[in-house]
Amino acid sequence: MKECIAVVQDAVINMKDDIIIDAVKKCLDEGLTPIQIIEEGLSGGLEVVGKKFEAGDYYLAELIMAGEVVTEATHMLKDKMDSGDMGKKGKVILATVKGDVHDIGKNVVAMILSAQGYEIVDLGIDVAPEKIADAVSDTGIQLLGLSILLTTMVPAIKQVVDLLTAMGLRKKVKIAIGGACCSQQLADEMGVDAFGESAVAAVDIFNNFKKELGLA
Ligand code: B12
């Protein structure tokens, strides 16, 4: 691992909000892309924070502080990624499902899709299935991404699928899921069209969805 990435990871793991921006800038100066910094440095650091939380070494306070450090860094990187082609590729609805307030991953997916020319309709966190289905119905947007990190909130995915089916919209919409508790197996079980393990994967997924829908 590059030294500057290790410094970013360390700043996340030890919640050093005073050095995170300089650490990220150093990575940019060394030629790393915002995506590399997010995936390897910031997400890599949060992965360790999650493990420490699971092991009982970190509490909710640490989870919150580490999340804030990463949010600060992603805001700074967002400015480096803005696309001149905003919206040219079409629109994607994104939401974190009901009961789940994790939004860093969703926001990273939004940043990277925007940088690739998609316009994002971000419904936010803890979004009720009805609100998601209504957004699809009201806007006519055919690309939907759901973020889920909590295993307990998985049923919310099926609720969205069932609502869209009941509204006669399921076949018109392509749905992708992602987040720490997701897998291809879960995607199959929930009846969605794809699972994406990273924001980079999300780009390929939505590009493919467009082709499958005849929109590309
Ligand atoms: C930071 C964090 C928090 C922060 C979130 C801050 C924020 N603004 O998001 C706070 C403090 C709020 C939090 C709270 C809780 N958390 Co928390 N949290 C985390 C942590 C450490 C990091 C998550 C993160 O942001 N990762 C970095 C991002 C970039 O990664 P990502 O979300 O996976 O997203 C990437 C991909 O998955 C993908 N992706 C994401 N979404 C989508 C969507 C689509 C469509 C696609 C294609 C791809 C995609 O692309 C992203 C970029 O590459 C994780 C640990 C972990 N391993 O995930 C625990 C974790 C998710 N939390 C956990 C828990 C238990 C909780 C709490 C219940 C704790 C508590 N006792 O209160 C609460 C729940 C609150 C709620 N109702 O939601 C558990 C969940 C266990 C489980 N399987 O259910 C984890 C796994 C920690 C652990 N190991 O125990 N948490």
Coordinates of C-alpha atoms and ligand atoms in Angstrom, one line a residue:
M1 CA 0.0 0.0 0.0
K2 CA 1.2 3.5 -0.8
E3 CA 2.4 5.5 2.2
C4 CA 0.0 8.3 1.6
I5 CA -3.0 5.9 1.5
A6 CA -1.8 4.4 4.8
V7 CA -1.8 7.9 6.3
V8 CA -5.4 8.5 5.0
Q9 CA -6.5 5.1 6.5
D10 CA -4.8 6.0 9.8
A11 CA -6.6 9.4 9.9
V12 CA -9.9 7.6 9.5
I13 CA -9.2 4.8 11.9
N14 CA -8.0 7.2 14.6
M15 CA -10.5 9.9 13.8
K16 CA -7.9 12.6 13.1
D17 CA -10.1 15.3 11.6
D18 CA -7.2 17.8 11.8
I19 CA -5.0 16.0 9.3
I20 CA -7.5 14.2 6.9
I21 CA -7.7 17.0 4.3
D22 CA -3.9 17.4 4.1
A23 CA -3.5 13.6 3.9
V24 CA -6.0 13.4 1.0
K25 CA -4.3 16.4 -0.7
K26 CA -1.0 14.5 -0.5
C27 CA -2.5 11.5 -2.3
L28 CA -3.8 13.8 -5.0
D29 CA -0.4 15.4 -5.3
E30 CA 1.1 11.9 -5.7
G31 CA -1.2 11.3 -8.7
L32 CA -3.8 9.1 -7.1
T33 CA -7.4 9.6 -8.4
P34 CA -10.3 10.6 -6.1
I35 CA -11.8 7.1 -6.6
Q36 CA -8.6 5.4 -5.5
I37 CA -8.4 7.6 -2.4
I38 CA -12.1 6.9 -1.6
E39 CA -12.0 3.1 -2.2
E40 CA -8.5 2.3 -0.8
G41 CA -8.0 5.1 1.8
L42 CA -11.3 6.2 3.2
S43 CA -13.4 3.0 2.8
G44 CA -10.3 1.0 3.8
G45 CA -10.1 2.9 7.0
L46 CA -13.9 2.6 7.7
E47 CA -13.6 -1.1 7.2
V48 CA -11.2 -1.3 10.1
V49 CA -13.4 1.0 12.2
G50 CA -16.3 -1.4 11.5
K51 CA -14.3 -4.4 12.6
K52 CA -13.2 -2.6 15.8
F53 CA -16.8 -1.7 16.5
E54 CA -17.9 -5.3 16.0
A55 CA -15.1 -6.5 18.3
G56 CA -16.2 -4.1 21.0
D57 CA -13.1 -2.0 20.9
Y58 CA -14.9 1.0 19.4
Y59 CA -18.3 2.4 20.4
L60 CA -21.0 4.3 18.5
A61 CA -19.1 7.6 19.3
E62 CA -16.1 6.4 17.3
L63 CA -18.3 5.2 14.4
I64 CA -19.9 8.7 14.3
M65 CA -16.5 10.5 14.4
A66 CA -14.9 8.3 11.8
G67 CA -17.9 8.8 9.6
E68 CA -17.6 12.6 9.9
V69 CA -13.9 12.5 9.0
V70 CA -14.8 10.5 5.9
T71 CA -17.7 12.8 5.0
E72 CA -15.4 15.8 5.2
A73 CA -12.8 14.2 2.9
T74 CA -15.5 13.1 0.4
H75 CA -16.9 16.7 0.2
M76 CA -13.4 17.9 -0.7
L77 CA -12.9 15.2 -3.3
K78 CA -16.3 15.9 -4.8
D79 CA -15.1 19.2 -6.1
K80 CA -12.3 17.4 -7.9
M81 CA -14.7 15.1 -9.7
D82 CA -17.5 17.3 -11.0
S83 CA -18.4 16.4 -14.5
G84 CA -18.9 18.8 -17.4
D85 CA -21.4 16.3 -18.8
M86 CA -23.9 16.6 -16.0
G87 CA -27.1 14.7 -16.7
K88 CA -26.1 13.7 -20.3
K89 CA -26.3 10.0 -19.5
G90 CA -29.8 10.2 -17.9
K91 CA -31.1 10.1 -14.4
V92 CA -30.7 7.7 -11.5
I93 CA -32.8 7.6 -8.3
L94 CA -30.7 6.8 -5.2
A95 CA -31.9 6.1 -1.7
T96 CA -30.8 4.5 1.6
V97 CA -33.6 2.2 2.6
K98 CA -36.0 2.6 5.5
G99 CA -34.5 2.3 9.0
D100 CA -31.0 2.8 7.7
V101 CA -29.1 6.1 8.0
H102 CA -25.8 5.1 6.5
D103 CA -25.2 7.5 3.6
I104 CA -21.4 7.7 2.9
G105 CA -21.5 4.8 0.4
K106 CA -24.6 6.2 -1.3
N107 CA -23.0 9.6 -1.5
V108 CA -19.9 8.1 -3.0
V109 CA -22.0 6.2 -5.6
A110 CA -23.8 9.5 -6.4
M111 CA -20.5 11.4 -6.8
I112 CA -19.0 8.8 -9.1
L113 CA -22.2 8.5 -11.2
S114 CA -22.4 12.3 -11.5
A115 CA -18.8 12.4 -12.6
Q116 CA -19.7 9.9 -15.3
G117 CA -22.5 12.2 -16.5
Y118 CA -25.6 10.9 -14.7
E119 CA -28.0 13.2 -13.0
I120 CA -28.8 12.0 -9.5
V121 CA -32.1 12.3 -7.7
D122 CA -31.1 11.6 -4.2
L123 CA -34.0 10.7 -1.9
G124 CA -31.7 10.6 1.2
I125 CA -31.6 8.2 4.1
D126 CA -34.2 6.2 5.9
V127 CA -36.5 6.4 2.9
A128 CA -39.9 4.6 3.1
P129 CA -40.6 2.1 0.3
E130 CA -43.7 4.1 -0.7
K131 CA -41.6 7.2 -1.2
I132 CA -39.2 5.3 -3.4
A133 CA -42.0 3.8 -5.5
D134 CA -43.7 7.1 -5.8
A135 CA -40.5 8.8 -6.9
V136 CA -40.2 6.2 -9.7
S137 CA -43.8 6.6 -10.7
D138 CA -43.8 10.5 -10.5
T139 CA -40.5 11.0 -12.4
G140 CA -40.6 8.1 -14.9
I141 CA -36.9 7.5 -14.1
Q142 CA -36.0 3.9 -14.9
L143 CA -32.8 3.5 -13.0
L144 CA -32.9 2.9 -9.3
G145 CA -30.1 2.3 -6.8
L146 CA -30.7 1.3 -3.2
S147 CA -28.1 1.4 -0.5
I148 CA -28.4 -1.0 2.6
L149 CA -25.9 -1.6 5.3
L150 CA -28.0 -3.0 8.1
T151 CA -29.0 -6.7 7.8
T152 CA -32.1 -5.9 9.7
M153 CA -33.4 -3.6 7.1
V154 CA -33.0 -6.0 4.2
P155 CA -36.8 -6.6 4.0
A156 CA -37.2 -3.0 2.9
I157 CA -35.7 -4.0 -0.5
K158 CA -38.4 -6.5 -1.1
Q159 CA -41.0 -4.0 -0.1
V160 CA -39.8 -1.6 -2.8
V161 CA -39.8 -4.4 -5.4
D162 CA -43.3 -5.6 -4.4
L163 CA -44.7 -2.0 -4.5
L164 CA -43.3 -1.4 -7.9
T165 CA -44.7 -4.7 -9.1
A166 CA -48.2 -3.8 -7.7
M167 CA -48.0 -0.4 -9.5
G168 CA -47.2 -2.1 -12.8
L169 CA -43.8 -0.5 -12.9
R170 CA -41.4 -3.3 -12.1
K171 CA -40.6 -4.3 -15.7
K172 CA -39.9 -0.6 -16.7
V173 CA -37.3 -0.1 -13.9
K174 CA -33.9 -1.6 -13.3
I175 CA -32.9 -1.9 -9.7
A176 CA -29.4 -2.2 -8.2
I177 CA -28.5 -2.7 -4.6
G178 CA -25.2 -2.1 -2.7
G179 CA -23.8 -1.6 0.8
A180 CA -22.0 -3.7 3.4
C181 CA -24.8 -6.3 3.9
C182 CA -25.5 -6.9 0.2
S183 CA -24.4 -9.7 -2.0
Q184 CA -25.3 -11.2 -5.4
Q185 CA -27.2 -13.9 -3.5
L186 CA -29.3 -11.2 -1.7
A187 CA -30.0 -9.5 -4.9
D188 CA -31.3 -12.7 -6.4
E189 CA -33.4 -13.4 -3.3
M190 CA -34.9 -9.9 -3.3
G191 CA -35.7 -10.0 -7.0
V192 CA -33.5 -7.0 -8.0
D193 CA -31.5 -6.8 -11.2
A194 CA -27.9 -6.3 -9.9
F195 CA -25.6 -6.1 -6.9
G196 CA -22.7 -3.7 -6.9
E197 CA -19.9 -4.0 -4.5
S198 CA -18.4 -0.6 -5.2
A199 CA -19.2 2.8 -6.7
V200 CA -17.0 1.9 -9.7
A201 CA -19.1 -1.2 -10.2
A202 CA -22.2 1.0 -10.0
V203 CA -21.1 2.8 -13.1
D204 CA -20.9 -0.4 -15.2
I205 CA -24.2 -1.6 -13.8
F206 CA -26.2 1.5 -14.7
N207 CA -24.5 1.7 -18.1
N208 CA -25.6 -2.0 -18.7
F209 CA -29.1 -1.2 -17.4
K210 CA -29.4 1.5 -20.0
K211 CA -28.5 -0.9 -22.8
E212 CA -30.9 -3.5 -21.5
L213 CA -33.7 -0.9 -21.4
G214 CA -32.8 0.3 -24.9
L215 CA -31.8 3.7 -23.6
A216 CA -28.1 3.7 -24.4
Ligands
B12_1 C1 -19.6 4.8 9.5 C2 -20.6 3.8 10.0 C3 -21.7 4.3 10.7 C4 -22.1 5.8 10.8 C5 -22.7 6.2 9.4 C6 -22.4 7.6 9.1 C7 -23.0 8.0 7.7 N1 -23.2 9.2 7.5 O1 -23.2 7.1 6.9 C8 -23.1 5.8 12.0 C9 -22.4 6.2 13.2 C10 -24.3 6.7 11.8 C11 -23.5 4.3 12.1 C12 -24.6 3.9 12.8 C13 -24.9 2.6 13.0 N2 -24.2 1.5 12.5 CO1 -22.8 1.6 11.3 N3 -21.2 1.5 10.3 C14 -20.4 2.4 9.8 C15 -19.2 1.8 9.1 C16 -18.0 1.8 10.1 C17 -18.7 2.3 7.8 C18 -19.9 2.4 6.7 C19 -19.3 3.2 5.5 O2 -19.7 4.3 5.4 N4 -18.4 2.6 4.7 C20 -17.7 3.2 3.6 C21 -18.6 3.3 2.4 C22 -17.9 4.0 1.2 O3 -18.8 1.9 2.0 P1 -20.3 1.3 1.7 O4 -21.3 2.0 2.4 O5 -20.2 -0.2 1.8 O6 -20.4 1.7 0.2 C23 -19.7 1.3 -0.9 C24 -20.2 0.0 -1.5 O7 -20.9 -0.9 -0.6 C25 -21.0 0.4 -2.7 N5 -22.4 0.8 -2.4 C26 -23.1 1.4 -1.4 N6 -24.3 1.7 -1.6 C27 -24.6 1.3 -2.9 C28 -25.7 1.3 -3.7 C29 -25.7 0.9 -5.0 C30 -26.9 0.9 -5.8 C31 -24.5 0.3 -5.5 C32 -24.5 -0.3 -6.9 C33 -23.3 0.2 -4.7 C34 -23.4 0.7 -3.4 O8 -20.3 1.6 -3.1 C35 -19.8 2.3 -2.0 C36 -18.5 2.9 -2.4 O9 -17.6 2.0 -2.9 C37 -19.7 0.3 8.9 C38 -18.7 -0.8 8.8 C39 -18.7 -1.4 7.4 N7 -17.9 -2.4 7.2 O10 -19.4 -1.1 6.5 C40 -20.7 0.2 10.1 C41 -21.8 -0.8 10.1 C42 -22.5 -0.8 8.7 N8 -22.7 -0.3 11.1 C43 -23.3 -1.2 11.8 C44 -24.2 -1.0 12.9 C45 -24.6 -2.2 13.7 C46 -24.7 0.3 13.1 C47 -25.7 0.7 14.2 C48 -26.9 -0.2 14.4 C49 -24.9 0.9 15.6 C50 -25.8 1.2 16.8 N9 -25.7 0.3 17.8 O11 -26.5 2.1 16.8 C51 -26.1 2.2 13.8 C52 -27.4 2.1 12.8 C53 -28.0 3.4 12.6 C54 -29.1 3.2 11.5 N10 -30.3 3.2 11.9 O12 -28.8 3.2 10.3 C55 -22.9 -2.6 11.4 C56 -24.0 -3.3 10.6 C57 -24.1 -4.8 10.8 C58 -25.1 -5.4 10.0 N11 -24.7 -6.3 9.1 O13 -26.3 -5.2 10.1 C59 -21.6 -2.3 10.6 C60 -21.3 -3.3 9.5 C61 -20.4 -2.3 11.6 C62 -20.1 -3.7 12.2 N12 -19.2 -4.4 11.6 O14 -20.8 -4.1 13.1 N13 -22.6 3.5 11.4

